[in-house]
Structures are given as structure tokens and as C-alpha cells.
Coordinates of C-alpha atoms in Angstrom, one line a residue:
X19 CA -20.0 20.9 -78.4
X20 CA -18.2 21.8 -81.7
X21 CA -15.0 20.3 -80.4
X22 CA -16.8 17.1 -79.4
X23 CA -18.4 16.8 -82.8
X24 CA -15.1 17.2 -84.4
X25 CA -13.7 14.5 -82.2
X26 CA -16.6 12.2 -83.2
X27 CA -16.0 12.9 -86.8
X28 CA -12.3 12.1 -86.5
X29 CA -13.1 8.9 -84.6
X30 CA -15.5 7.9 -87.3
X31 CA -12.8 8.6 -90.0
X32 CA -10.3 6.5 -88.0
X33 CA -12.8 3.6 -87.8
X34 CA -13.4 3.9 -91.5
X35 CA -9.7 3.7 -92.3
X36 CA -9.3 0.8 -89.9
X37 CA -12.3 -1.0 -91.5
X38 CA -10.4 -1.3 -94.7
X39 CA -11.3 1.6 -97.0
X40 CA -9.1 2.4 -100.0
X41 CA -8.3 -1.3 -100.3
X42 CA -6.7 -1.7 -96.9
X43 CA -7.6 -5.0 -95.4
X44 CA -9.0 -5.6 -91.9
X45 CA -6.5 -7.7 -90.0
X46 CA -6.8 -10.5 -87.5
X47 CA -6.3 -9.7 -83.9
X48 CA -2.9 -10.8 -82.7
X49 CA -2.0 -12.5 -79.4
X50 CA 0.9 -10.6 -77.8
X51 CA 3.9 -12.6 -76.7
X52 CA 4.7 -11.4 -73.3
X53 CA 6.4 -12.6 -70.1
X54 CA 9.7 -14.4 -69.7
X55 CA 11.4 -16.5 -72.4
X56 CA 10.5 -20.0 -73.2
X57 CA 12.5 -22.4 -71.0
X58 CA 12.2 -20.2 -67.9
X59 CA 10.8 -23.1 -65.8
X60 CA 13.9 -25.2 -66.4
X61 CA 16.1 -22.2 -65.7
X62 CA 14.4 -21.6 -62.4
X63 CA 14.8 -25.3 -61.5
X64 CA 18.5 -25.2 -62.2
X65 CA 20.5 -25.2 -58.9
X66 CA 23.8 -26.3 -60.4
X67 CA 25.5 -23.2 -59.0
X68 CA 24.2 -23.9 -55.5
X69 CA 21.8 -20.9 -55.6
X70 CA 18.9 -19.6 -57.5
X71 CA 19.5 -18.1 -60.9
X72 CA 18.1 -14.6 -61.5
X73 CA 14.4 -14.8 -62.4
X74 CA 13.9 -13.7 -66.0
X75 CA 10.4 -12.4 -65.1
X76 CA 11.5 -10.2 -62.2
X77 CA 15.2 -9.6 -62.1
X78 CA 16.3 -6.1 -63.2
X79 CA 18.8 -6.0 -66.1
X80 CA 21.4 -4.5 -63.8
X81 CA 21.0 -7.4 -61.4
X82 CA 21.3 -9.9 -64.3
X83 CA 24.5 -8.1 -65.4
X84 CA 25.9 -8.3 -61.9
X85 CA 25.1 -12.0 -61.7
X86 CA 27.0 -12.8 -64.9
X87 CA 29.9 -10.5 -63.9
X88 CA 30.4 -12.8 -60.8
X89 CA 30.6 -16.0 -62.9
X90 CA 33.7 -17.5 -64.6
X91 CA 33.7 -18.0 -68.3
X92 CA 33.1 -21.8 -68.0
X93 CA 30.0 -21.3 -65.9
X94 CA 28.7 -18.7 -68.3
X95 CA 29.0 -21.0 -71.3
X96 CA 27.5 -23.9 -69.4
X97 CA 24.4 -21.9 -68.7
X98 CA 24.2 -20.7 -72.3
X99 CA 24.4 -24.3 -73.5
X100 CA 21.8 -25.6 -71.0
X101 CA 19.3 -22.7 -71.4
X102 CA 19.9 -21.1 -74.8
X103 CA 16.5 -19.5 -75.1
X104 CA 16.7 -17.9 -71.7
X105 CA 20.3 -16.6 -71.9
X106 CA 19.8 -15.5 -75.4
X107 CA 16.8 -13.3 -74.4
X108 CA 17.9 -12.3 -70.9
X109 CA 18.3 -8.5 -70.8
X110 CA 21.5 -7.7 -68.9
X111 CA 23.4 -10.9 -69.9
X112 CA 26.7 -10.2 -71.7
X113 CA 26.1 -9.4 -75.4
X114 CA 28.6 -11.9 -76.8
X115 CA 27.1 -14.7 -74.6
X116 CA 23.7 -13.8 -76.0
X117 CA 25.0 -14.3 -79.5
X118 CA 26.3 -17.7 -78.5
X119 CA 23.1 -18.8 -76.8
X120 CA 20.9 -17.6 -79.7
X121 CA 23.1 -19.5 -82.2
X122 CA 22.3 -22.6 -80.2
X123 CA 18.6 -21.8 -80.0
X124 CA 18.4 -21.1 -83.7
X125 CA 20.2 -24.3 -84.5
X126 CA 17.8 -26.3 -82.4
X127 CA 14.8 -24.5 -84.0
X128 CA 16.1 -25.3 -87.4
X129 CA 16.5 -29.0 -86.5
X130 CA 12.9 -29.1 -85.2
X131 CA 11.6 -27.4 -88.3
X132 CA 13.4 -29.8 -90.6
X133 CA 11.9 -32.7 -88.7
X134 CA 8.4 -31.3 -89.1
X135 CA 9.1 -30.6 -92.8
X136 CA 10.0 -34.3 -93.3
X137 CA 7.1 -35.7 -91.4
X138 CA 4.7 -37.4 -93.9
X139 CA 1.9 -37.5 -91.3
X140 CA 1.7 -33.7 -91.2
X141 CA -0.5 -31.7 -93.7
X142 CA 1.3 -30.4 -96.7
X143 CA 0.8 -26.7 -95.7
X144 CA 2.3 -27.4 -92.3
X145 CA 5.3 -29.1 -93.9
X146 CA 5.9 -26.1 -96.2
X147 CA 5.7 -23.7 -93.3
X148 CA 8.2 -25.8 -91.4
X149 CA 10.5 -25.8 -94.5
X150 CA 10.3 -22.0 -94.7
X151 CA 11.1 -21.7 -91.0
X152 CA 14.2 -24.0 -91.4
X153 CA 15.4 -21.8 -94.3
X154 CA 15.0 -18.6 -92.2
X155 CA 17.0 -20.2 -89.4
X156 CA 19.7 -21.1 -91.8
X157 CA 20.0 -17.5 -93.0
X158 CA 20.2 -16.3 -89.4
X159 CA 23.1 -18.7 -88.8
X160 CA 25.1 -17.3 -91.7
X161 CA 28.7 -16.3 -90.7
X162 CA 28.9 -12.7 -89.3
X163 CA 25.3 -12.4 -88.1
X164 CA 24.9 -11.3 -84.5
X165 CA 21.6 -12.3 -83.1
X166 CA 20.9 -10.6 -79.8
X167 CA 17.4 -11.9 -79.2
X168 CA 15.5 -14.9 -80.8
X169 CA 12.0 -16.0 -79.7
X170 CA 10.3 -18.5 -82.1
X171 CA 6.9 -18.3 -80.2
X172 CA 4.0 -16.8 -82.1
X173 CA 5.1 -15.1 -85.3
X174 CA 8.6 -14.9 -83.9
X175 CA 10.7 -12.0 -82.5
X176 CA 14.3 -11.1 -83.3
X177 CA 17.0 -8.5 -82.6
X178 CA 20.2 -8.2 -84.5
X179 CA 23.3 -6.1 -84.0
X180 CA 25.2 -4.5 -86.9
X181 CA 28.7 -3.6 -85.9
X182 CA 30.8 -4.2 -82.8
X183 CA 28.6 -3.3 -79.9
X184 CA 31.4 -3.4 -77.3
X185 CA 33.7 -1.2 -79.3
X186 CA 31.1 1.2 -80.6
X187 CA 31.3 4.9 -79.4
X188 CA 28.0 5.8 -81.1
X189 CA 25.0 3.5 -81.2
X190 CA 21.3 3.4 -82.3
X191 CA 18.3 1.1 -82.0
X192 CA 15.6 0.8 -84.6
X193 CA 12.0 -0.1 -83.5
X194 CA 9.8 -1.1 -86.5
X195 CA 6.0 -0.9 -87.0
X196 CA 3.3 -3.2 -88.2
X197 CA 3.7 -6.4 -90.2
X198 CA 7.2 -7.2 -88.8
X199 CA 8.1 -10.6 -87.4
X200 CA 10.6 -13.4 -87.9
X201 CA 9.5 -14.0 -91.5
X202 CA 9.6 -10.3 -92.6
X203 CA 12.6 -9.1 -90.4
X204 CA 15.0 -9.0 -93.3
X205 CA 12.8 -9.5 -96.4
X206 CA 14.3 -8.1 -99.6
X207 CA 11.0 -6.6 -100.8
X208 CA 10.5 -3.0 -99.4
X209 CA 14.0 -3.3 -97.8
X210 CA 13.9 0.1 -96.0
X211 CA 10.6 -0.9 -94.4
X212 CA 12.2 -3.7 -92.5
X213 CA 14.2 -3.4 -89.3
X214 CA 17.2 -5.1 -90.9
X215 CA 17.2 -2.7 -93.9
X216 CA 16.7 0.3 -91.7
X217 CA 19.5 -0.6 -89.3
X218 CA 22.0 -1.5 -92.1
X219 CA 21.3 1.7 -94.0
X220 CA 21.6 3.8 -90.9
X221 CA 24.9 2.2 -90.0
X222 CA 26.3 2.7 -93.5
X223 CA 25.4 6.4 -93.4
X224 CA 26.9 6.8 -89.9
X225 CA 30.1 5.2 -91.2
X226 CA 30.1 7.4 -94.3
X227 CA 29.8 10.6 -92.2
X228 CA 32.2 9.6 -89.5
X229 CA 34.5 6.8 -90.7
X230 CA 36.8 7.1 -87.7
X231 CA 34.0 6.7 -85.1
X232 CA 33.2 3.0 -84.2
X233 CA 29.4 2.6 -84.4
X234 CA 26.8 -0.1 -84.1
X235 CA 23.0 -0.3 -84.8
X236 CA 20.5 -2.8 -83.4
X237 CA 17.4 -3.8 -85.3
X238 CA 14.9 -4.7 -82.6
X239 CA 11.7 -6.6 -83.5
X240 CA 11.1 -7.7 -79.9
X241 CA 7.3 -7.2 -79.7
X242 CA 4.2 -8.6 -81.4
X243 CA 3.3 -6.1 -84.1
X244 CA -0.1 -5.5 -85.7
X245 CA -0.8 -7.2 -89.0
X246 CA -2.3 -4.9 -91.6
X247 CA -4.5 -2.0 -90.8
X248 CA -7.0 -3.5 -88.4
X249 CA -8.0 -2.7 -84.9
X250 CA -4.6 -3.7 -83.6
X251 CA -3.0 -0.9 -85.5
X252 CA -5.6 1.6 -84.3
X253 CA -5.4 0.8 -80.6
X254 CA -2.6 0.8 -78.1
X255 CA -3.1 -2.8 -76.9
X256 CA 0.0 -4.4 -78.6
X257 CA 2.0 -1.3 -77.9
X258 CA 1.2 -1.5 -74.2
X259 CA 2.4 -5.1 -74.3
X260 CA 5.6 -4.2 -76.2
X261 CA 6.7 -1.1 -74.3
X262 CA 7.9 -2.9 -71.1
X263 CA 9.9 -5.3 -73.4
X264 CA 11.6 -2.3 -75.1
X265 CA 12.3 -0.7 -71.7
X266 CA 14.0 -3.8 -70.4
X267 CA 15.9 -4.3 -73.6
X268 CA 17.4 -0.8 -73.6
X269 CA 18.2 -1.1 -69.9
X270 CA 20.0 -4.3 -70.5
X271 CA 22.3 -3.2 -73.3
X272 CA 24.9 -2.0 -70.8
X273 CA 26.2 0.7 -73.2
X274 CA 28.6 3.3 -71.9
X275 CA 26.7 5.8 -74.0
X276 CA 23.0 6.2 -74.6
X277 CA 21.8 5.1 -78.0
X278 CA 19.5 7.1 -80.3
X279 CA 16.2 5.2 -80.7
X280 CA 14.4 5.4 -84.0
X281 CA 10.7 4.5 -83.9
X282 CA 8.9 3.9 -87.1
X283 CA 5.1 4.0 -87.6
X284 CA 3.3 1.8 -84.9
X285 CA 6.8 1.4 -83.3
X286 CA 6.5 5.1 -82.3
X287 CA 3.4 4.1 -80.3
X288 CA 5.5 1.6 -78.5
X289 CA 8.2 4.1 -77.9
X290 CA 5.7 6.7 -76.7
X291 CA 4.4 4.3 -74.0
X292 CA 8.0 3.4 -73.0
X293 CA 9.3 6.9 -73.1
X294 CA 8.7 7.7 -69.4
X295 CA 11.2 4.9 -68.4
X296 CA 13.9 6.2 -70.8
X297 CA 16.4 8.5 -69.1
X298 CA 19.5 10.0 -70.6
X299 CA 21.4 6.7 -69.9
X300 CA 19.1 4.3 -71.7
X301 CA 18.2 6.5 -74.7
X302 CA 19.7 9.9 -75.6
X303 CA 17.4 10.6 -78.4
X304 CA 13.9 9.4 -79.4
X305 CA 13.2 9.9 -83.1
X306 CA 9.6 9.4 -84.3
X307 CA 9.1 8.8 -88.0
X308 CA 6.0 8.0 -90.0
X309 CA 4.2 8.2 -86.7
X310 CA 0.4 8.0 -86.2
X311 CA 0.8 9.5 -82.8
X312 CA 2.4 8.5 -79.5
X313 CA -0.5 8.7 -77.1
X314 CA 0.6 12.0 -75.7
X315 CA -0.4 15.5 -76.6
X316 CA 3.1 17.0 -76.4
X317 CA 6.7 16.0 -76.2
X318 CA 6.8 17.1 -72.6
X319 CA 3.9 14.8 -71.9
X320 CA 6.1 11.8 -72.7
X321 CA 8.0 12.6 -69.5
X322 CA 11.2 11.3 -70.9
X323 CA 14.9 12.1 -70.4
X324 CA 15.6 11.6 -74.1
X325 CA 15.4 14.4 -76.6
X326 CA 12.3 14.0 -78.8
X327 CA 12.5 14.4 -82.6
X328 CA 9.8 14.0 -85.2
X329 CA 10.3 13.6 -88.9
X330 CA 8.2 15.7 -91.3
X331 CA 6.0 13.4 -93.2
X332 CA 6.7 13.4 -96.9
X333 CA 3.8 14.0 -99.3
X334 CA 3.5 10.3 -100.3
X335 CA 3.3 8.9 -96.8
X336 CA -0.3 7.6 -96.3
X337 CA 0.1 8.0 -92.5
X338 CA -0.7 11.7 -93.0
X339 CA -4.2 10.7 -94.0
X340 CA -4.9 9.0 -90.7
X341 CA -6.8 11.4 -88.3
X342 CA -4.7 12.4 -85.3
X343 CA -7.3 11.5 -82.6
X344 CA -7.5 9.3 -79.6
X345 CA -11.1 8.6 -78.6
X346 CA -12.9 5.5 -77.3
X347 CA -9.6 3.6 -77.5
X348 CA -9.1 4.3 -81.3
X349 CA -6.3 6.4 -82.6
X350 CA -3.0 7.5 -81.1
X351 CA -3.4 11.2 -80.5
X352 CA -1.6 14.3 -81.6
X353 CA 0.7 14.5 -84.7
X354 CA 4.3 14.6 -83.4
X355 CA 5.3 16.8 -86.3
X356 CA 2.7 19.4 -85.3
X357 CA 3.9 22.8 -84.0
X358 CA 2.0 22.4 -80.7
X359 CA 3.6 19.0 -80.0
X360 CA 7.0 20.5 -79.4
X361 CA 9.3 17.9 -80.9
X362 CA 12.5 18.9 -82.8
X363 CA 11.7 18.5 -86.5
X364 CA 13.8 16.5 -89.0
X365 CA 13.5 17.1 -92.7
X366 CA 12.5 14.2 -95.1
X367 CA 13.4 15.6 -98.5
X368 CA 13.9 12.7 -101.0
X369 CA 12.0 10.2 -98.9
X370 CA 9.1 8.4 -100.7
X371 CA 6.1 6.7 -99.1
X372 CA 5.7 5.4 -95.6
X373 CA 8.9 3.3 -95.6
X374 CA 11.3 5.5 -97.5
X375 CA 12.9 7.5 -94.6
X376 CA 16.0 5.3 -94.4
X377 CA 16.6 5.2 -98.1
X378 CA 20.2 6.3 -99.1
X379 CA 20.4 9.9 -100.3
X380 CA 17.4 11.2 -98.4
X381 CA 17.6 14.1 -96.0
X382 CA 16.0 12.0 -93.3
X383 CA 18.7 9.4 -93.4
X384 CA 21.4 12.0 -93.4
X385 CA 19.8 13.6 -90.4
X386 CA 19.3 10.3 -88.6
X387 CA 23.0 9.6 -88.8
X388 CA 23.8 13.1 -87.5
X389 CA 21.6 12.5 -84.5
X390 CA 23.0 9.1 -83.8
X391 CA 26.6 10.4 -84.1
X392 CA 26.0 13.6 -82.1
X393 CA 26.1 12.1 -78.6
X394 CA 23.2 14.4 -77.7
X395 CA 24.4 17.5 -79.4
X396 CA 22.9 17.4 -82.9
X397 CA 21.4 20.6 -84.3
X398 CA 19.3 19.0 -87.1
X399 CA 15.9 20.3 -86.1
X400 CA 14.3 23.1 -88.1

């Protein structure tokens, strides 16, 4: 009975946090973007090759890769031109072809946004939002940017590669938490709380530590994240929708080496639910930072082939005040940094707040780079 009472108290505390105490706002429930990319119907109806194209909803990434491997360059580019949103988001398609397709899709989205912004029949607020979308698209089309996924539906999803993925010998993927979408992916405010800022900082530290080792880092914002600290952030609904997307994404990268996957905040809930599908080929290391829990009691309970790491929370990280409970659908379970969880611990000296773990000069960033560069042999844990 005592344990049950403690669980009820923890659940009540979780509900209080979610309800907006300490000035935290209750957020609107988000509609998860799931399923195949926009444009899939036209892709399925395309019989220009004299056969059916791989179904984006059901084809395994390895089968997609085999399909494109059997095509000539001309056919590949024709498909990217006719179906940019599908090819650009098709896990298993060649990475350079996805860059090409997404550049086309972003260009088309910019043109559509500019048309909406200039439409006098639309309300002023809608025109302003369209203008902002067009500006975002222009930034994504800047020379040197490598967009690996682009989906303008809902609040928008994006993945970007930093470095030469094909040439890289050591790689990493960053999975962000709440409040990340197309508009906030690379915002300049709170830079190290954005997937773009985290990925760029990690790659810079990897290059500093091993300048002779080619590396690449992907910032993956490919799921619908919670907004604010509402019920979405306290439940696993959006994580459950995002986990299969992360599984497919990692399986479709076609790397000759397994990347280290860094999961921040609510992103660690997504990673926790995807962990069972990650073997040593799709993810060598799973690093949980600023985590509210991963919906498992222990690292072994994740049933993953990846090594599991957890970052000691710094004293200023508010996530430490969130009760580690999972009851009646609220909360995400055990603290991954707890001794009973069984993860390898990473220090966070120098990090500040909930989004400071990738800041230059911190022990956490230094350790992250060591893990990503180790190829499965890092000895950071303490």
C-alpha cells in the first residue's frame, strides 16, 4: 500500500507539472504526422518503368535501396523530378538523390508560400505566416545545406546532414525533444537546444578531437514533437507515433558503420520506444540526455543491440524536478541516470540548464564526441 500511495503522489505531482505550475503553460494537443510522404498516391500510380514502384508505406528500406541500385542515373533523376516529396523522404533511397529531391520540394514549397503571401484575398495573418515559410525555405536552399528529409505537412519536419555522409567513417544522429519543428529547427535563440545547433556543435567537437577522421552528423526532426509542457509531453502518444519513423530512418541510412544516436529530452522517449528495433548495425550507441524517462525500468528492458548511455543531469536542468513515474499513462518511468537503471553514465560538468549539454567546453560535449568517434569502444562512463 505504501508503494501504491507513493505512486499516486508521484502521478499527482506529474499532473501538477503538466498542468502548468511554476509558469509552465499547458499546450495544445498535437496531431501526429504519420504514414507515407505526401505525393504517395501519384508515386503509386506511376508505371513509367513498366512495373510498380516500391510502396513508401510498406517497402523495407533495404528493398528501396535495392530498387534504386538497379536503376540508371537518368531514371533516378527522373523519379526525383516527378516525385520530389516521395523520393526526398524515402528511407533507403540514395542520400545524394534525396538532397536533390528535397531541393526541388523546398523550391516548390517556397513558390507556393510566396503566392499565398501575395494573395490579397487572404487574411493578413495568413499572408504573414506564408511569408515566414517562404523565408525559411530560402534559408534551407542556401548553398551547402544538405536536406535529407523535408515534409511541410503540419508544423513541418526536417533532417539535415552536416558533413559528407558517404565519406564519413564516424557518424551520429541527433533526436530532439519538445517544441521542435520546421520553424525552430535552426533558430538562433537557444542554439544548443535546436537539432541544428546540437548537430553542428557535435560535429565541430568530433573534428577537433580527431581531425583526420571523416565524420558526419545528422539533425533529425522527423516526428511531431510536443508543444510546451502539456499532456503531450507527459504521455507517450507522440513518441509512439515517432518511434517507427526513427526506426525506418536509421535503417535507411545505409551506413557502413553504426551511428551513435543522441536523444534529448522527449526525444529520449522516442528513442526508448524505438530501441528494440535498433541492432548494432543501425545504432551503435544510444545516448539519453535531459531525459524524463524512456518507458523502461532498466537499460536491459530496452532490448536493444546498442550500448545505452545516460547523461548526469546538471543542477540547473529542470527535468530533474519531474517525477520519474509512469502511471495511468502519465510520466515516462525510471530515471535513466539512476544506479538501478544500468546505463553507462556520462558527466555533464559545465553544462547549464536543460539545453546546455552540447555547448562547447562542456564535459558532456567532449564525451559525446568520444562516444561518436569510438566505433563502439568508448570508455567514458563513470
